PDB file of C-alpha atoms in Angstrom:
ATOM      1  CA  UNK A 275      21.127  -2.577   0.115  1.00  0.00           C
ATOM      2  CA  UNK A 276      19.536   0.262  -1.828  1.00  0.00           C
ATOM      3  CA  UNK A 277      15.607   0.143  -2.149  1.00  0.00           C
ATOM      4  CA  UNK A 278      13.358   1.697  -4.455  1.00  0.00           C
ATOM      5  CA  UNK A 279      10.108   1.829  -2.789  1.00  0.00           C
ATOM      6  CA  UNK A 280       6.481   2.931  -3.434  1.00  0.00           C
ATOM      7  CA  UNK A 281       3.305   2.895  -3.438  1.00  0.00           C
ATOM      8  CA  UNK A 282      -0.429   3.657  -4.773  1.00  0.00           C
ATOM      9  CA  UNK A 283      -2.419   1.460  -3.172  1.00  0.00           C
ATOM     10  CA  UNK A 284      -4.117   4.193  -1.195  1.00  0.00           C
ATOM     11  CA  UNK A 285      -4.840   7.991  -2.318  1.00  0.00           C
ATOM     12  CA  UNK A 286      -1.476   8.988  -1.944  1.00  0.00           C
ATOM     13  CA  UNK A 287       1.307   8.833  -4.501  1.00  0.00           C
ATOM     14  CA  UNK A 288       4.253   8.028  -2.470  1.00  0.00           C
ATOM     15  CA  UNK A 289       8.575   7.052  -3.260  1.00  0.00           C
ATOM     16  CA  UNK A 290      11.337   6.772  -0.944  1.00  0.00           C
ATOM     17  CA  UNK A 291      14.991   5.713  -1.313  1.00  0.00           C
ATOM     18  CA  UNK A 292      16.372   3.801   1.221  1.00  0.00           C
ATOM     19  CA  UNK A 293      19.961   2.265   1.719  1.00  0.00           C
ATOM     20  CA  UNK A 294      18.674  -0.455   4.263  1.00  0.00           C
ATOM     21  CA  UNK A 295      19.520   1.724   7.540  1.00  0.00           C
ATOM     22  CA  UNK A 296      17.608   5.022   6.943  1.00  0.00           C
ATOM     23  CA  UNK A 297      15.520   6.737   4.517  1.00  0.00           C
ATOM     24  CA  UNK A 298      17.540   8.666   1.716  1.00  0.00           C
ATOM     25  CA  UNK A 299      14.942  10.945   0.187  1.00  0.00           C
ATOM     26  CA  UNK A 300      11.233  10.775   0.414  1.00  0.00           C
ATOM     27  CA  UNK A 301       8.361  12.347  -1.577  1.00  0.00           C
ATOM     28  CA  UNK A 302       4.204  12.119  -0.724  1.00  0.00           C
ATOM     29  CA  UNK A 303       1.356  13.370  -1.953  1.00  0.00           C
ATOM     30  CA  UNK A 304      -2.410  12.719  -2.063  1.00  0.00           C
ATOM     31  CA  UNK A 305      -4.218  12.861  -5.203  1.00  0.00           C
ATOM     32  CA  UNK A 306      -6.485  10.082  -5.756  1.00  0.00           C
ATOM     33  CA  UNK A 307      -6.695  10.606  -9.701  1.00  0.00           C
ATOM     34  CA  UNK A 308      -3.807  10.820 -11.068  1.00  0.00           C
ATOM     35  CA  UNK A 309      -1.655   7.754  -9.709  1.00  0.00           C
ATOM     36  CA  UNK A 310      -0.693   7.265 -13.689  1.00  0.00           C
ATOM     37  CA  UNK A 311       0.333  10.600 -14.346  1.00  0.00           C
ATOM     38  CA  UNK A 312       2.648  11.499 -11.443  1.00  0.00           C
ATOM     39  CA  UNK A 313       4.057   8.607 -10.118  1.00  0.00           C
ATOM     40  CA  UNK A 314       6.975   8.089 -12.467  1.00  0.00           C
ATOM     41  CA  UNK A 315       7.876  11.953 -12.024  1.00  0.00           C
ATOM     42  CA  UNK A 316       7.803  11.494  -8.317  1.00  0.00           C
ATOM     43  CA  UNK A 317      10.201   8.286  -8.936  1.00  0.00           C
ATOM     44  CA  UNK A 318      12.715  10.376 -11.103  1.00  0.00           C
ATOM     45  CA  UNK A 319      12.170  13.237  -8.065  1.00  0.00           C
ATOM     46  CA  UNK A 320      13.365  10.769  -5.548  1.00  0.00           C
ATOM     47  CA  UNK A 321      16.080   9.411  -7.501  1.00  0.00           C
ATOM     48  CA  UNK A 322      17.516  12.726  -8.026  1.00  0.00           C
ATOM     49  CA  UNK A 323      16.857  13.758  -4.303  1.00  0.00           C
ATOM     50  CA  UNK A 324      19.241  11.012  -2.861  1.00  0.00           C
ATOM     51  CA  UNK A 325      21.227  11.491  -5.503  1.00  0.00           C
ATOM     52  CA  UNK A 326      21.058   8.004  -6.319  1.00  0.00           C
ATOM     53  CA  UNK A 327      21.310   6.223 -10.300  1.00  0.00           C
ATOM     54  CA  UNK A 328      18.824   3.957 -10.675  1.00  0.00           C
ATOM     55  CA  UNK A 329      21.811   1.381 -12.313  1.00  0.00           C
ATOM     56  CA  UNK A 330      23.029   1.349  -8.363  1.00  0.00           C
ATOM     57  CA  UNK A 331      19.515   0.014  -6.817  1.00  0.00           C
ATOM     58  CA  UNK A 332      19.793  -3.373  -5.333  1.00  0.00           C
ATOM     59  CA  UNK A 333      16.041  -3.705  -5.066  1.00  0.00           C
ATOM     60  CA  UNK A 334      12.352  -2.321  -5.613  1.00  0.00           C
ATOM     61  CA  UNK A 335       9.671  -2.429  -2.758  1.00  0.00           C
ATOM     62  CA  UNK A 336       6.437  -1.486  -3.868  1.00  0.00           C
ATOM     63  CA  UNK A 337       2.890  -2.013  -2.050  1.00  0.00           C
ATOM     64  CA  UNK A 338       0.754  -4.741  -3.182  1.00  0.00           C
ATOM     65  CA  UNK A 339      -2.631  -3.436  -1.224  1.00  0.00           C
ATOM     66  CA  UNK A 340      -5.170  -3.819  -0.735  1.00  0.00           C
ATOM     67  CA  UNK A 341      -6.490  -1.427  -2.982  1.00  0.00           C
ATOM     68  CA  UNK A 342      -8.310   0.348  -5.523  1.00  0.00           C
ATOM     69  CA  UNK A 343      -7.918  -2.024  -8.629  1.00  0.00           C
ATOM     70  CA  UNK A 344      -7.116   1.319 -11.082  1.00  0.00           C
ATOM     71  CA  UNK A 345      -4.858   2.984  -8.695  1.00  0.00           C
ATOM     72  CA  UNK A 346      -3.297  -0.489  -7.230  1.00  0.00           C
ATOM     73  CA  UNK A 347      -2.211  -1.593 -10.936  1.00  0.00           C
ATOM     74  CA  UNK A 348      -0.232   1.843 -11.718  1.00  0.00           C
ATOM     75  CA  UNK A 349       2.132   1.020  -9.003  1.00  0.00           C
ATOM     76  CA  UNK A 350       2.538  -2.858  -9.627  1.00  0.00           C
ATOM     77  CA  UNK A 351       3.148  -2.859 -13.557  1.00  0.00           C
ATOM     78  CA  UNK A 352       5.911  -0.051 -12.837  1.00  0.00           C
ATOM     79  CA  UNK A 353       7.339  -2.250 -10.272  1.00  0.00           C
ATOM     80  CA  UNK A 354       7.422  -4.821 -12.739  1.00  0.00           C
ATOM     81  CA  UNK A 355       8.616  -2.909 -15.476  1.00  0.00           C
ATOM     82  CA  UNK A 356      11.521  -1.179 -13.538  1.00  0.00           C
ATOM     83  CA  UNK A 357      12.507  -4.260 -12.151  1.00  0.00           C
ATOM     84  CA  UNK A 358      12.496  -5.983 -15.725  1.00  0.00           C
ATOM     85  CA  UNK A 359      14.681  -2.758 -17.159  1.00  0.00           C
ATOM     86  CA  UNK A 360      17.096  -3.094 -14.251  1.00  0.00           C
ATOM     87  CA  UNK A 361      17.227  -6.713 -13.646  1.00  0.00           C
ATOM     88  CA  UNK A 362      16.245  -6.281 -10.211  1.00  0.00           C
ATOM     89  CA  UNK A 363      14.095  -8.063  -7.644  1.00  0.00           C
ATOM     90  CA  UNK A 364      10.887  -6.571  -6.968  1.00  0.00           C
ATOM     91  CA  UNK A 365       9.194  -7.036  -3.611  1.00  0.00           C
ATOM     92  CA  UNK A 366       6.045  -6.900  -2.808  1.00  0.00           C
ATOM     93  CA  UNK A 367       4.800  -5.189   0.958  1.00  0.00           C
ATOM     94  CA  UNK A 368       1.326  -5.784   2.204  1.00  0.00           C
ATOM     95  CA  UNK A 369       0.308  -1.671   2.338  1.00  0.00           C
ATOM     96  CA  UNK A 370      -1.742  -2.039   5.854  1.00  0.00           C
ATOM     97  CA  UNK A 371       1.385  -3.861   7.104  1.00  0.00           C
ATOM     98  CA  UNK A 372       3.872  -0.227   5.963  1.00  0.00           C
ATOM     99  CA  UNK A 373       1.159   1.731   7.793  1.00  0.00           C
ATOM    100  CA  UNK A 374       1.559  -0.531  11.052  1.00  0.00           C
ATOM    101  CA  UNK A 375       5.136  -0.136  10.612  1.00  0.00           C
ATOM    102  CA  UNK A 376       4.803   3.655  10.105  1.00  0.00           C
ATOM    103  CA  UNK A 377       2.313   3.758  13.260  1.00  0.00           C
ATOM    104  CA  UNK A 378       4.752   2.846  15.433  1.00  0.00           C
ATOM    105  CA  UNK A 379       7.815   4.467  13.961  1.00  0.00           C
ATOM    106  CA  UNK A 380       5.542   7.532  14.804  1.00  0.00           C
ATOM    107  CA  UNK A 381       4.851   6.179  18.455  1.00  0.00           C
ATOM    108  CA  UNK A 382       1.645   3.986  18.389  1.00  0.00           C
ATOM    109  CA  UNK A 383       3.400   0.705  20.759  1.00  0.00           C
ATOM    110  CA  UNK A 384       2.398  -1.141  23.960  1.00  0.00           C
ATOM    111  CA  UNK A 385      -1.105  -2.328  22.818  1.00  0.00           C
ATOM    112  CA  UNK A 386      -2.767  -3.999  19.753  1.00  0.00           C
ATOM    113  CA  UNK A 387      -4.021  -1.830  17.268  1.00  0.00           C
ATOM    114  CA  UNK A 388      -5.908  -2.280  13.508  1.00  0.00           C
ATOM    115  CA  UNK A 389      -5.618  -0.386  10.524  1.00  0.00           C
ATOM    116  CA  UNK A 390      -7.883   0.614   8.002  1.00  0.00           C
ATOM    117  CA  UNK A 391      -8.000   2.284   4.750  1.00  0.00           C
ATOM    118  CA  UNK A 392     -10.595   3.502   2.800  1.00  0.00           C
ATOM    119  CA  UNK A 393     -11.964   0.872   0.277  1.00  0.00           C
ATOM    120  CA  UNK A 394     -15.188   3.159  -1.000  1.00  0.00           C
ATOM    121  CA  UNK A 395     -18.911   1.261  -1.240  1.00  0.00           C
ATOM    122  CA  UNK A 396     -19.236   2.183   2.310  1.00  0.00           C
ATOM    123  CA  UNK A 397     -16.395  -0.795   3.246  1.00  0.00           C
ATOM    124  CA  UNK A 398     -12.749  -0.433   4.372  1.00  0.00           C
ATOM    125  CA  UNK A 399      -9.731  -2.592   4.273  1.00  0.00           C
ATOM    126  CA  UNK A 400      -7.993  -4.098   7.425  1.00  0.00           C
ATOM    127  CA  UNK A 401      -6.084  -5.642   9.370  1.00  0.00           C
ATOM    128  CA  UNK A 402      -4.849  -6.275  13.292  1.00  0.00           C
ATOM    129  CA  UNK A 403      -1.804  -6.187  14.544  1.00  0.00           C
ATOM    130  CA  UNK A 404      -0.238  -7.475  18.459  1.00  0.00           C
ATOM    131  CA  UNK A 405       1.841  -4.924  20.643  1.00  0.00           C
ATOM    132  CA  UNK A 406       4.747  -5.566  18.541  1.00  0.00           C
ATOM    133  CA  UNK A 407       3.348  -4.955  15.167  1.00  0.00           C
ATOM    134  CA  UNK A 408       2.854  -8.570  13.878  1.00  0.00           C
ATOM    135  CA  UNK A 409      -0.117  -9.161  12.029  1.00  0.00           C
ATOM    136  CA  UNK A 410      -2.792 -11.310  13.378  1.00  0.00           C
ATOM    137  CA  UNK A 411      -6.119 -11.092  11.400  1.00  0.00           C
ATOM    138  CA  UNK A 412      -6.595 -10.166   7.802  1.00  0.00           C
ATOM    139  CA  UNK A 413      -5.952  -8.608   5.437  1.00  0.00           C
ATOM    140  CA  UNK A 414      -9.892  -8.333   4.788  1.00  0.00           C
ATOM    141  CA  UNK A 415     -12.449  -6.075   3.194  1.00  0.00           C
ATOM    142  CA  UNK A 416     -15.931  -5.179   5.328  1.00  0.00           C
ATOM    143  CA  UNK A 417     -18.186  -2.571   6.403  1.00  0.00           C
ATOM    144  CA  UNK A 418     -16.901  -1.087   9.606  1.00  0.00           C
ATOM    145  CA  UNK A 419     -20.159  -1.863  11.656  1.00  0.00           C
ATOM    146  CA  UNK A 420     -19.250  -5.233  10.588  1.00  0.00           C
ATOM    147  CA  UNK A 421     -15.770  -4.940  12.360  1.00  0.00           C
ATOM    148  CA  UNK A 422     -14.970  -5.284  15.714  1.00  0.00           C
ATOM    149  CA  UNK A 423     -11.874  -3.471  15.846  1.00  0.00           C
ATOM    150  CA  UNK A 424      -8.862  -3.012  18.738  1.00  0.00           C
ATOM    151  CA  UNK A 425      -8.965  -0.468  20.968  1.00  0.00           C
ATOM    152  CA  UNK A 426      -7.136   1.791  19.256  1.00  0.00           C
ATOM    153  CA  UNK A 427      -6.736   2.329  15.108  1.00  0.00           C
ATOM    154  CA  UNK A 428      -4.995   3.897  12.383  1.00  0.00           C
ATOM    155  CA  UNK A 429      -5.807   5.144   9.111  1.00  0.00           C
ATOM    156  CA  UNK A 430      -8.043   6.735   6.667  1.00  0.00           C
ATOM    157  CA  UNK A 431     -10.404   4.122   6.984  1.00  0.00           C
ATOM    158  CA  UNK A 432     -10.540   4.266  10.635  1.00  0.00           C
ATOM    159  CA  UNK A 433     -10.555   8.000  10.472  1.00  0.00           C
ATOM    160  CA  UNK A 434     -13.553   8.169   8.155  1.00  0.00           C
ATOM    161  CA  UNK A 435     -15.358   5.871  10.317  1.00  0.00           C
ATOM    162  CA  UNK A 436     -15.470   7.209  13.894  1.00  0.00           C
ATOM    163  CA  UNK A 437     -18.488   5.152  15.467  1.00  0.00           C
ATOM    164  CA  UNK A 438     -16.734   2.326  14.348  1.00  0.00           C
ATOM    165  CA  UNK A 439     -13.502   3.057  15.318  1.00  0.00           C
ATOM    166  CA  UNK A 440     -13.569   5.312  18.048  1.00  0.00           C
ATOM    167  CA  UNK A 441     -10.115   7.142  18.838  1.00  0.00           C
ATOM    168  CA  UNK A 442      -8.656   6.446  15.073  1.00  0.00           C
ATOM    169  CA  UNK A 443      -6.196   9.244  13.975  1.00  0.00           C
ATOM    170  CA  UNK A 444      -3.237   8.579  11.493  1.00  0.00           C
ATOM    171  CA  UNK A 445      -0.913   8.137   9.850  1.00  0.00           C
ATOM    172  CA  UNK A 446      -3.946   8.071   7.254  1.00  0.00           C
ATOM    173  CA  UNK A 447      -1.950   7.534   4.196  1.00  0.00           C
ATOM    174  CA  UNK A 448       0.972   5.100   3.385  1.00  0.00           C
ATOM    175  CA  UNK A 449       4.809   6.331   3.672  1.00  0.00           C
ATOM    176  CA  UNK A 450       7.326   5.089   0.939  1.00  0.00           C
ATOM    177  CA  UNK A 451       9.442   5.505   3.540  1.00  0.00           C
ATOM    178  CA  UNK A 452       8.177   3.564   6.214  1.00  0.00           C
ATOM    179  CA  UNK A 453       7.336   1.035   3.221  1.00  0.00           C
ATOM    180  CA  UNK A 454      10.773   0.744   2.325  1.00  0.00           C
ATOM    181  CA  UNK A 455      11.850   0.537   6.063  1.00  0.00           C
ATOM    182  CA  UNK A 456       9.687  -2.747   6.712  1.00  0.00           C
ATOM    183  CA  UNK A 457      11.052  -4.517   3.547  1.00  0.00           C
ATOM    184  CA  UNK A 458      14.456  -3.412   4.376  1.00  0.00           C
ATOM    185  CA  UNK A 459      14.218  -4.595   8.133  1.00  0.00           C
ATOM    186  CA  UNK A 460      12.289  -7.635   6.353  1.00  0.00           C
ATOM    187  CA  UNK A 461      14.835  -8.891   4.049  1.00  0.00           C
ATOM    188  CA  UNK A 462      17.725  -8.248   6.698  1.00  0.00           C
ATOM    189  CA  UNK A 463      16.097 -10.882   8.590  1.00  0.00           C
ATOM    190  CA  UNK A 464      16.151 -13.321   6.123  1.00  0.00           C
ATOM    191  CA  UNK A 465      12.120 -13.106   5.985  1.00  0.00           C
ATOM    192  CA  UNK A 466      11.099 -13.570   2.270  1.00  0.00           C
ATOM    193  CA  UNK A 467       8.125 -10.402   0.913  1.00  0.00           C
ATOM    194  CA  UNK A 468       5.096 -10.914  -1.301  1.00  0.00           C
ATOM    195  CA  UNK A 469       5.391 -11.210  -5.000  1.00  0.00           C
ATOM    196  CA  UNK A 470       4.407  -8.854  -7.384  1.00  0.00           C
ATOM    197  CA  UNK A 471       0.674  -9.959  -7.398  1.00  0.00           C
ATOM    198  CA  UNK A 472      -2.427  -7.987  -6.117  1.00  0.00           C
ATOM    199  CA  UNK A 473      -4.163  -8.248  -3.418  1.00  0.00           C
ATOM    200  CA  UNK A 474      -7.237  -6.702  -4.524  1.00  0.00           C
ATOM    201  CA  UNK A 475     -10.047  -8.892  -2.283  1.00  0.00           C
ATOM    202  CA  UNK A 476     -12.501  -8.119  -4.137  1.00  0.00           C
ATOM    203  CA  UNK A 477     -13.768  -7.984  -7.900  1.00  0.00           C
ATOM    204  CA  UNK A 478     -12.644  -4.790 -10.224  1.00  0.00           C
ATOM    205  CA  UNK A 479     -15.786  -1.759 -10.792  1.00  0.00           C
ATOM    206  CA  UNK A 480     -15.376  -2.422 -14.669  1.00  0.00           C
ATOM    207  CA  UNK A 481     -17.148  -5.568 -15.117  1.00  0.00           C
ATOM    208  CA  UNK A 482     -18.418  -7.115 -18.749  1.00  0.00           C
ATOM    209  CA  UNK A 483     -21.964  -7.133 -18.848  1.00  0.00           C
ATOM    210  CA  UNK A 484     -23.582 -10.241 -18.670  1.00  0.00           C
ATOM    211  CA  UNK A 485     -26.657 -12.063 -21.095  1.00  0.00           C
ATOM    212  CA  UNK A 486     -25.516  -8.702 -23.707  1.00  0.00           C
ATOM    213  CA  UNK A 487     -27.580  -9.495 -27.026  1.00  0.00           C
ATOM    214  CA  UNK A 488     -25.113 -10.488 -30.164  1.00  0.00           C
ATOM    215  CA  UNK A 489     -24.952  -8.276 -32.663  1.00  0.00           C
ATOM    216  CA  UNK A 490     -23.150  -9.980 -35.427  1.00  0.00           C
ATOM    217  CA  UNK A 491     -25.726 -12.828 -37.266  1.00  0.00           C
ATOM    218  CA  UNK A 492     -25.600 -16.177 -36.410  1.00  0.00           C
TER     219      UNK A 492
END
């Protein structure tokens, strides 16, 4: 196994290559704006860092939100166009579920836990997970004082809420890493991943306008 893996459902522009027992080469960074213009730099800069040809990848991994429709979309049509080029299987990772996974790589275990990310309009994204990381409710999209969340949380969501999530720290941001790690430990087990598809969960900003007058005559 050799996985290409990232992600941009999230602020941060994040790849990893991992050969299905440990991470290779990883590469993160947050900038909310420019998921276009950096992410297939950062894929060549992981490539190059494991010292890995992209002919030799077995797979792609890439996170399927939910997210921010602009940034979610750079991520998922380069998953889908790699995987086209290469003639490789792309699979999809629910993102909250590679920040669980990254929460307790990092130490978070022995309780139930939810993560959130931010989702802007005053709302995050979640979901809950058991003591062993499995999810049990959502993914969803609300307002945190909407939420009644476990006991303790994850993520930037969580973080930028405190009242609602009281004793939230991170990780904030999705790993490629940890991303690839949960598909990797995933497909070992015979467990099948999401499609390419979006999990968006709510309708896109852009919207056409509706009852616009025609211009053209009748």
């Amino acid at each position: 196994m050799l996985l290409l893996a990232f992600d941009t459902a999230t602020p941060a522009v994040t790849a990893a290559v991992h050969d299905g027992t440990a991470v290779l080469a990883e590469t993160h960074q947050v900038d909310a704006r420019r998921h276009g213009e950096l992410l297939l730099p950062t894929i060549d800069q992981v490539l190059r860092a494991a010292g890995v040809d992209k002919h030799r990848l077995t797979g792609i991994a890439v996170g399927v939100g939910p997210g921010p429709y602009t940034g979610l979309r750079v991520g998922l049509v380069t998953a889908a166009a790699l995987g086209h080029a290469l003639g490789l299987p792309v699979h999809g990772v629910c993102t909250l579920d590679a920040i669980a996974f990254q929460a307790r790589a990092e130490g978070l275990a022995g309780r139930p836990f939810t993560v959130a990310t931010d989702a802007r309009r005053k709302e995050v994204y979640w979901a809950s997970y058991d003591a062993e990381g499995h999810r049990t409710e959502g993914p969803g999209v609300d307002r945190p004082a909407e939420l009644t969340p476990q006991e303790r949380s994850v993520g930037a969501g969580a973080v930028l809420y405190p009242e609602a999530f009281p004793g939230a720290h991170g990780p904030e941001h999705v790993s490629a890493g940890a991303l690839a790690g949960f598909a990797a430990a995933e497909l070992t087990a015979g467990r099948e991943l999401l499609p390419n598809v979006p999990l968006y969960l709510r309708r896109p900003d852009a919207q056409v306008p509706a009852g616009y007058k025609a211009v053209l005559p009748a």
